[in-house]
PDB file of C-alpha atoms in Angstrom:
ATOM      1  CA  GLY A   1     103.525  86.844 132.615  1.00 53.00           C
ATOM      2  CA  GLU A   2     104.131  83.593 130.871  1.00 63.00           C
ATOM      3  CA  ASP A   3     104.582  80.584 133.133  1.00 81.00           C
ATOM      4  CA  VAL A   4     103.938  76.885 132.807  1.00 89.00           C
ATOM      5  CA  GLU A   5     104.289  74.761 135.909  1.00 91.00           C
ATOM      6  CA  GLN A   6     104.585  71.040 136.360  1.00 93.00           C
ATOM      7  CA  SER A   7     105.557  68.740 139.183  1.00 89.00           C
ATOM      8  CA  LEU A   8     109.121  67.451 138.780  1.00 89.00           C
ATOM      9  CA  PHE A   9     108.724  63.771 139.388  1.00 95.00           C
ATOM     10  CA  LEU A  10     106.113  60.981 139.197  1.00 97.00           C
ATOM     11  CA  SER A  11     106.692  57.277 140.028  1.00 97.00           C
ATOM     12  CA  VAL A  12     104.158  54.596 139.075  1.00 97.00           C
ATOM     13  CA  ARG A  13     104.053  50.818 138.797  1.00 97.00           C
ATOM     14  CA  GLU A  14     103.848  49.095 135.430  1.00 97.00           C
ATOM     15  CA  GLY A  15     100.210  48.612 134.462  1.00 97.00           C
ATOM     16  CA  ASP A  16      98.882  51.477 136.499  1.00 97.00           C
ATOM     17  CA  SER A  17      97.650  54.749 135.096  1.00 97.00           C
ATOM     18  CA  SER A  18      99.848  57.836 135.189  1.00 97.00           C
ATOM     19  CA  VAL A  19      98.538  61.343 135.431  1.00 97.00           C
ATOM     20  CA  ILE A  20     100.796  64.263 134.781  1.00 97.00           C
ATOM     21  CA  ASN A  21      99.558  67.704 135.594  1.00 96.00           C
ATOM     22  CA  CYS A  22     100.287  71.156 134.288  1.00 95.00           C
ATOM     23  CA  THR A  23      99.111  74.651 134.969  1.00 94.00           C
ATOM     24  CA  TYR A  24      99.598  77.582 132.577  1.00 90.00           C
ATOM     25  CA  THR A  25      98.992  81.233 132.742  1.00 84.00           C
ATOM     26  CA  ASP A  26      98.205  82.600 129.314  1.00 77.00           C
ATOM     27  CA  SER A  27      94.498  82.282 128.649  1.00 74.00           C
ATOM     28  CA  SER A  28      95.057  83.340 125.022  1.00 76.00           C
ATOM     29  CA  SER A  29      96.804  80.121 124.172  1.00 74.00           C
ATOM     30  CA  THR A  30      95.119  78.418 121.311  1.00 78.00           C
ATOM     31  CA  TYR A  31      97.063  75.197 121.416  1.00 85.00           C
ATOM     32  CA  LEU A  32      98.436  73.192 124.335  1.00 90.00           C
ATOM     33  CA  TYR A  33     100.923  70.403 123.799  1.00 92.00           C
ATOM     34  CA  TRP A  34     102.476  67.454 125.439  1.00 95.00           C
ATOM     35  CA  TYR A  35     105.991  66.410 124.424  1.00 95.00           C
ATOM     36  CA  LYS A  36     107.976  63.306 125.463  1.00 96.00           C
ATOM     37  CA  GLN A  37     111.745  63.248 125.849  1.00 94.00           C
ATOM     38  CA  GLU A  38     113.472  59.890 126.230  1.00 92.00           C
ATOM     39  CA  PRO A  39     116.986  59.802 127.656  1.00 85.00           C
ATOM     40  CA  GLY A  40     119.512  61.192 125.207  1.00 80.00           C
ATOM     41  CA  ALA A  41     116.861  61.914 122.626  1.00 83.00           C
ATOM     42  CA  GLY A  42     115.023  64.943 121.223  1.00 85.00           C
ATOM     43  CA  LEU A  43     111.433  66.025 121.834  1.00 90.00           C
ATOM     44  CA  GLN A  44     108.626  63.951 120.434  1.00 90.00           C
ATOM     45  CA  LEU A  45     105.206  65.469 120.016  1.00 90.00           C
ATOM     46  CA  LEU A  46     102.747  63.185 121.827  1.00 93.00           C
ATOM     47  CA  THR A  47      99.528  65.020 121.450  1.00 92.00           C
ATOM     48  CA  TYR A  48      97.958  68.436 121.482  1.00 90.00           C
ATOM     49  CA  ILE A  49      94.593  69.915 122.246  1.00 91.00           C
ATOM     50  CA  PHE A  50      92.763  73.007 120.948  1.00 89.00           C
ATOM     51  CA  SER A  51      91.676  75.427 123.595  1.00 86.00           C
ATOM     52  CA  ASN A  52      88.016  74.986 122.633  1.00 88.00           C
ATOM     53  CA  MET A  53      88.157  71.242 123.584  1.00 90.00           C
ATOM     54  CA  ASP A  54      87.749  69.706 127.068  1.00 93.00           C
ATOM     55  CA  MET A  55      89.127  66.342 126.250  1.00 95.00           C
ATOM     56  CA  LYS A  56      91.104  64.502 123.638  1.00 94.00           C
ATOM     57  CA  GLN A  57      91.739  60.750 123.587  1.00 95.00           C
ATOM     58  CA  ASP A  58      94.392  58.983 121.453  1.00 92.00           C
ATOM     59  CA  GLN A  59      94.881  55.271 122.265  1.00 94.00           C
ATOM     60  CA  ARG A  60      96.448  55.103 125.763  1.00 96.00           C
ATOM     61  CA  LEU A  61      96.644  58.881 126.098  1.00 96.00           C
ATOM     62  CA  THR A  62      93.929  61.148 127.437  1.00 97.00           C
ATOM     63  CA  VAL A  63      94.304  64.949 127.631  1.00 97.00           C
ATOM     64  CA  LEU A  64      91.998  66.947 129.876  1.00 96.00           C
ATOM     65  CA  LEU A  65      91.755  70.699 129.646  1.00 95.00           C
ATOM     66  CA  ASN A  66      90.128  72.918 132.262  1.00 93.00           C
ATOM     67  CA  LYS A  67      90.276  76.384 130.778  1.00 90.00           C
ATOM     68  CA  LYS A  68      88.715  78.039 133.786  1.00 91.00           C
ATOM     69  CA  ASP A  69      91.465  76.791 136.100  1.00 92.00           C
ATOM     70  CA  LYS A  70      94.107  76.814 133.271  1.00 91.00           C
ATOM     71  CA  HIS A  71      94.928  73.220 134.110  1.00 94.00           C
ATOM     72  CA  LEU A  72      96.020  70.606 131.644  1.00 95.00           C
ATOM     73  CA  SER A  73      96.595  66.932 132.406  1.00 97.00           C
ATOM     74  CA  LEU A  74      97.936  63.891 130.548  1.00 97.00           C
ATOM     75  CA  ARG A  75      96.701  60.524 131.534  1.00 97.00           C
ATOM     76  CA  ILE A  76      98.605  57.384 130.290  1.00 97.00           C
ATOM     77  CA  ALA A  77      96.601  54.234 130.727  1.00 97.00           C
ATOM     78  CA  ASP A  78      98.415  50.875 131.361  1.00 97.00           C
ATOM     79  CA  THR A  79     101.760  52.541 131.817  1.00 98.00           C
ATOM     80  CA  GLN A  80     104.725  50.567 130.457  1.00 97.00           C
ATOM     81  CA  THR A  81     108.422  50.773 131.287  1.00 95.00           C
ATOM     82  CA  GLY A  82     108.858  52.242 127.837  1.00 94.00           C
ATOM     83  CA  ASP A  83     106.848  55.223 128.930  1.00 96.00           C
ATOM     84  CA  SER A  84     109.671  56.249 131.337  1.00 96.00           C
ATOM     85  CA  ALA A  85     110.741  59.702 130.121  1.00 96.00           C
ATOM     86  CA  ILE A  86     110.459  63.412 130.784  1.00 95.00           C
ATOM     87  CA  TYR A  87     107.092  64.861 129.801  1.00 97.00           C
ATOM     88  CA  PHE A  88     106.818  68.482 128.897  1.00 95.00           C
ATOM     89  CA  CYS A  89     103.671  70.546 128.820  1.00 94.00           C
ATOM     90  CA  ALA A  90     103.775  73.562 126.493  1.00 92.00           C
ATOM     91  CA  GLU A  91     101.467  76.363 125.516  1.00 89.00           C
ATOM     92  CA  MET A  92     101.480  78.613 122.479  1.00 84.00           C
ATOM     93  CA  PRO A  93     100.193  82.038 123.506  1.00 78.00           C
ATOM     94  CA  ASN A  94      98.344  83.858 120.811  1.00 72.00           C
ATOM     95  CA  TYR A  95     100.294  87.014 120.107  1.00 62.00           C
ATOM     96  CA  GLY A  96      98.186  87.644 117.059  1.00 50.00           C
ATOM     97  CA  GLY A  97     100.050  84.806 115.312  1.00 54.00           C
ATOM     98  CA  ALA A  98     103.219  86.770 115.385  1.00 56.00           C
ATOM     99  CA  THR A  99     105.832  84.533 117.024  1.00 62.00           C
ATOM    100  CA  ASN A 100     104.631  80.950 117.177  1.00 76.00           C
ATOM    101  CA  LYS A 101     106.463  80.838 120.450  1.00 82.00           C
ATOM    102  CA  LEU A 102     106.142  77.729 122.637  1.00 87.00           C
ATOM    103  CA  ILE A 103     106.335  78.226 126.414  1.00 89.00           C
ATOM    104  CA  PHE A 104     107.511  75.028 128.088  1.00 91.00           C
ATOM    105  CA  GLY A 105     107.056  73.749 131.638  1.00 92.00           C
ATOM    106  CA  THR A 106     110.004  72.413 133.534  1.00 91.00           C
ATOM    107  CA  GLY A 107     109.188  68.851 132.648  1.00 93.00           C
ATOM    108  CA  THR A 108     107.936  65.872 134.739  1.00 95.00           C
ATOM    109  CA  LEU A 109     110.191  62.856 134.994  1.00 95.00           C
ATOM    110  CA  LEU A 110     108.023  59.732 134.881  1.00 97.00           C
ATOM    111  CA  ALA A 111     109.605  56.630 136.339  1.00 97.00           C
ATOM    112  CA  VAL A 112     107.833  53.373 135.707  1.00 97.00           C
ATOM    113  CA  GLN A 113     108.647  50.537 138.172  1.00 95.00           C
ATOM    114  CA  PRO A 114     108.401  46.978 136.837  1.00 91.00           C
TER     115      PRO A 114
ATOM    116  CA  GLU B   1     111.143  61.838 105.600  1.00 80.00           C
ATOM    117  CA  ALA B   2     110.402  65.217 107.248  1.00 79.00           C
ATOM    118  CA  GLN B   3     113.274  66.033 109.559  1.00 90.00           C
ATOM    119  CA  VAL B   4     115.278  68.627 111.303  1.00 95.00           C
ATOM    120  CA  THR B   5     118.984  67.915 111.281  1.00 95.00           C
ATOM    121  CA  GLN B   6     121.361  69.481 113.786  1.00 96.00           C
ATOM    122  CA  ASN B   7     125.166  69.141 113.857  1.00 97.00           C
ATOM    123  CA  PRO B   8     127.140  68.303 115.826  1.00 97.00           C
ATOM    124  CA  ARG B   9     125.284  66.115 118.335  1.00 95.00           C
ATOM    125  CA  TYR B  10     128.000  66.636 120.929  1.00 96.00           C
ATOM    126  CA  LEU B  11     130.572  69.424 121.291  1.00 97.00           C
ATOM    127  CA  ILE B  12     133.137  70.226 123.936  1.00 97.00           C
ATOM    128  CA  THR B  13     134.936  73.516 123.514  1.00 96.00           C
ATOM    129  CA  VAL B  14     136.905  76.128 125.438  1.00 97.00           C
ATOM    130  CA  THR B  15     135.823  79.522 126.622  1.00 97.00           C
ATOM    131  CA  GLY B  16     136.056  82.160 123.934  1.00 97.00           C
ATOM    132  CA  LYS B  17     136.422  79.890 120.900  1.00 97.00           C
ATOM    133  CA  LYS B  18     133.794  80.783 118.327  1.00 97.00           C
ATOM    134  CA  LEU B  19     131.486  77.931 117.282  1.00 97.00           C
ATOM    135  CA  THR B  20     128.472  77.324 115.048  1.00 98.00           C
ATOM    136  CA  VAL B  21     125.734  74.766 115.518  1.00 98.00           C
ATOM    137  CA  THR B  22     124.034  74.063 112.207  1.00 98.00           C
ATOM    138  CA  CYS B  23     120.355  73.319 111.646  1.00 98.00           C
ATOM    139  CA  SER B  24     118.602  72.309 108.491  1.00 98.00           C
ATOM    140  CA  GLN B  25     115.002  71.367 107.721  1.00 97.00           C
ATOM    141  CA  ASN B  26     113.535  69.690 104.618  1.00 95.00           C
ATOM    142  CA  MET B  27     109.872  70.667 105.218  1.00 93.00           C
ATOM    143  CA  ASN B  28     109.956  74.032 103.486  1.00 93.00           C
ATOM    144  CA  HIS B  29     108.721  75.666 106.657  1.00 93.00           C
ATOM    145  CA  GLU B  30     109.072  79.409 107.121  1.00 92.00           C
ATOM    146  CA  TYR B  31     109.334  79.382 110.919  1.00 93.00           C
ATOM    147  CA  MET B  32     112.414  78.141 112.680  1.00 96.00           C
ATOM    148  CA  SER B  33     113.624  78.523 116.225  1.00 96.00           C
ATOM    149  CA  TRP B  34     116.348  77.683 118.708  1.00 97.00           C
ATOM    150  CA  TYR B  35     115.789  76.633 122.265  1.00 96.00           C
ATOM    151  CA  ARG B  36     118.102  75.644 125.128  1.00 97.00           C
ATOM    152  CA  GLN B  37     117.246  73.137 127.764  1.00 94.00           C
ATOM    153  CA  ASP B  38     118.549  73.317 131.249  1.00 92.00           C
ATOM    154  CA  PRO B  39     117.613  71.143 134.310  1.00 86.00           C
ATOM    155  CA  GLY B  40     114.776  72.587 136.278  1.00 83.00           C
ATOM    156  CA  LEU B  41     114.170  75.328 133.696  1.00 86.00           C
ATOM    157  CA  GLY B  42     112.611  73.394 130.826  1.00 87.00           C
ATOM    158  CA  LEU B  43     113.174  74.802 127.335  1.00 91.00           C
ATOM    159  CA  ARG B  44     113.737  78.480 126.704  1.00 93.00           C
ATOM    160  CA  GLN B  45     113.619  80.200 123.327  1.00 93.00           C
ATOM    161  CA  ILE B  46     116.848  81.851 122.231  1.00 96.00           C
ATOM    162  CA  TYR B  47     116.037  83.211 118.796  1.00 96.00           C
ATOM    163  CA  TYR B  48     113.403  82.631 116.151  1.00 95.00           C
ATOM    164  CA  SER B  49     112.936  83.382 112.470  1.00 95.00           C
ATOM    165  CA  MET B  50     109.544  84.003 110.820  1.00 92.00           C
ATOM    166  CA  ASN B  51     111.143  83.799 107.330  1.00 92.00           C
ATOM    167  CA  VAL B  52     114.275  84.299 105.329  1.00 94.00           C
ATOM    168  CA  GLU B  53     116.257  87.307 106.478  1.00 90.00           C
ATOM    169  CA  VAL B  54     113.770  87.866 109.377  1.00 92.00           C
ATOM    170  CA  THR B  55     115.074  86.996 112.850  1.00 95.00           C
ATOM    171  CA  ASP B  56     114.195  88.117 116.325  1.00 93.00           C
ATOM    172  CA  LYS B  57     115.216  87.550 119.929  1.00 94.00           C
ATOM    173  CA  GLY B  58     113.514  85.103 122.162  1.00 92.00           C
ATOM    174  CA  ASP B  59     113.683  85.007 125.940  1.00 91.00           C
ATOM    175  CA  VAL B  60     117.488  84.314 126.373  1.00 95.00           C
ATOM    176  CA  PRO B  61     119.363  85.746 123.384  1.00 97.00           C
ATOM    177  CA  GLU B  62     122.395  87.085 125.142  1.00 97.00           C
ATOM    178  CA  GLY B  63     125.649  85.600 123.861  1.00 97.00           C
ATOM    179  CA  TYR B  64     124.093  84.122 120.747  1.00 98.00           C
ATOM    180  CA  LYS B  65     123.640  85.166 117.106  1.00 98.00           C
ATOM    181  CA  VAL B  66     121.631  83.550 114.248  1.00 98.00           C
ATOM    182  CA  SER B  67     121.332  84.017 110.560  1.00 96.00           C
ATOM    183  CA  ARG B  68     118.640  83.027 108.056  1.00 97.00           C
ATOM    184  CA  LYS B  69     120.055  83.418 104.597  1.00 96.00           C
ATOM    185  CA  GLU B  70     117.974  80.625 103.120  1.00 96.00           C
ATOM    186  CA  LYS B  71     114.739  78.942 104.184  1.00 96.00           C
ATOM    187  CA  ARG B  72     116.142  75.528 105.009  1.00 97.00           C
ATOM    188  CA  ASN B  73     119.089  76.603 107.265  1.00 97.00           C
ATOM    189  CA  PHE B  74     119.160  78.403 110.651  1.00 98.00           C
ATOM    190  CA  PRO B  75     122.653  78.249 112.264  1.00 98.00           C
ATOM    191  CA  LEU B  76     123.192  79.233 115.877  1.00 98.00           C
ATOM    192  CA  ILE B  77     126.449  81.108 116.444  1.00 98.00           C
ATOM    193  CA  LEU B  78     128.275  81.543 119.724  1.00 98.00           C
ATOM    194  CA  GLU B  79     130.935  84.247 119.095  1.00 96.00           C
ATOM    195  CA  SER B  80     132.689  83.839 122.454  1.00 97.00           C
ATOM    196  CA  PRO B  81     131.196  80.864 124.364  1.00 98.00           C
ATOM    197  CA  SER B  82     131.198  80.919 128.170  1.00 97.00           C
ATOM    198  CA  PRO B  83     130.610  78.066 130.674  1.00 97.00           C
ATOM    199  CA  ASN B  84     127.076  79.306 131.396  1.00 97.00           C
ATOM    200  CA  GLN B  85     126.242  78.346 127.785  1.00 98.00           C
ATOM    201  CA  THR B  86     126.821  74.790 128.581  1.00 98.00           C
ATOM    202  CA  SER B  87     123.407  73.318 127.747  1.00 97.00           C
ATOM    203  CA  LEU B  88     121.380  71.094 125.451  1.00 96.00           C
ATOM    204  CA  TYR B  89     120.312  72.965 122.363  1.00 97.00           C
ATOM    205  CA  PHE B  90     117.333  72.208 120.130  1.00 96.00           C
ATOM    206  CA  CYS B  91     116.480  73.597 116.736  1.00 97.00           C
ATOM    207  CA  ALA B  92     112.760  73.472 115.714  1.00 95.00           C
ATOM    208  CA  THR B  93     110.594  74.293 112.801  1.00 94.00           C
ATOM    209  CA  LYS B  94     106.836  74.799 112.472  1.00 89.00           C
ATOM    210  CA  GLY B  95     104.580  74.864 109.550  1.00 83.00           C
ATOM    211  CA  GLN B  96     101.075  76.426 109.148  1.00 77.00           C
ATOM    212  CA  GLY B  97      98.582  74.451 111.208  1.00 70.00           C
ATOM    213  CA  THR B  98     101.230  71.941 112.380  1.00 70.00           C
ATOM    214  CA  GLY B  99     103.017  71.466 115.602  1.00 78.00           C
ATOM    215  CA  TYR B 100     106.757  71.880 116.141  1.00 88.00           C
ATOM    216  CA  THR B 101     109.259  69.443 114.807  1.00 90.00           C
ATOM    217  CA  PHE B 102     112.440  69.305 116.847  1.00 93.00           C
ATOM    218  CA  GLY B 103     115.976  68.273 115.949  1.00 93.00           C
ATOM    219  CA  SER B 104     117.747  65.613 118.022  1.00 92.00           C
ATOM    220  CA  GLY B 105     119.619  68.166 120.033  1.00 95.00           C
ATOM    221  CA  THR B 106     123.208  69.354 120.441  1.00 97.00           C
ATOM    222  CA  ARG B 107     124.836  68.912 123.829  1.00 96.00           C
ATOM    223  CA  LEU B 108     127.400  71.638 124.310  1.00 98.00           C
ATOM    224  CA  THR B 109     129.957  71.827 127.043  1.00 97.00           C
ATOM    225  CA  VAL B 110     132.056  74.948 127.478  1.00 98.00           C
ATOM    226  CA  VAL B 111     135.124  74.515 129.729  1.00 97.00           C
TER     227      VAL B 111
END
């Protein structure tokens, strides 16, 4: 079935790197996403990766994809207090393009200590 | 500016009183969807619409209705709200080859 799992909480010190992990179940997923939700705000698309890629880098963000293990990670370099938020991993299973449905993980709360 | 607008942002209502949460997008996208967010459960899809007059159930449709009479609007209707529908609701749209764009959310409390 469809399931995306994340750890619930991560605490880091300002300036350190953060690594948020995610496992997914549907190997047909073409796209995998990372969203950020700040307190009281909506969901902001941070980055996404195509399933035929192993890695994608965008400034302080690095996404690693291990298709064999169905494991996705988001690394934030030089983590700042402004990075404190809930981070959601999401996959879009390929139902022949029928539904565009996003399956979300439970979210990881990142707390950055000054 | 491309955006998805939801109203209201906050709503407190009583059990059984019908309510509608509106959603409007200005991106001319065909696909729209509603999600609810609950602690420890992430976001779950309620309903989606592939195009005007085409809607279908998501994972948690019970107690909700939607309509899609025009491309830009996709209201979420709770005919008889109950306390277990207290949640944070997000409307979203998606275009061809693009990711989802989410609204700012509607926090609903049913007492």
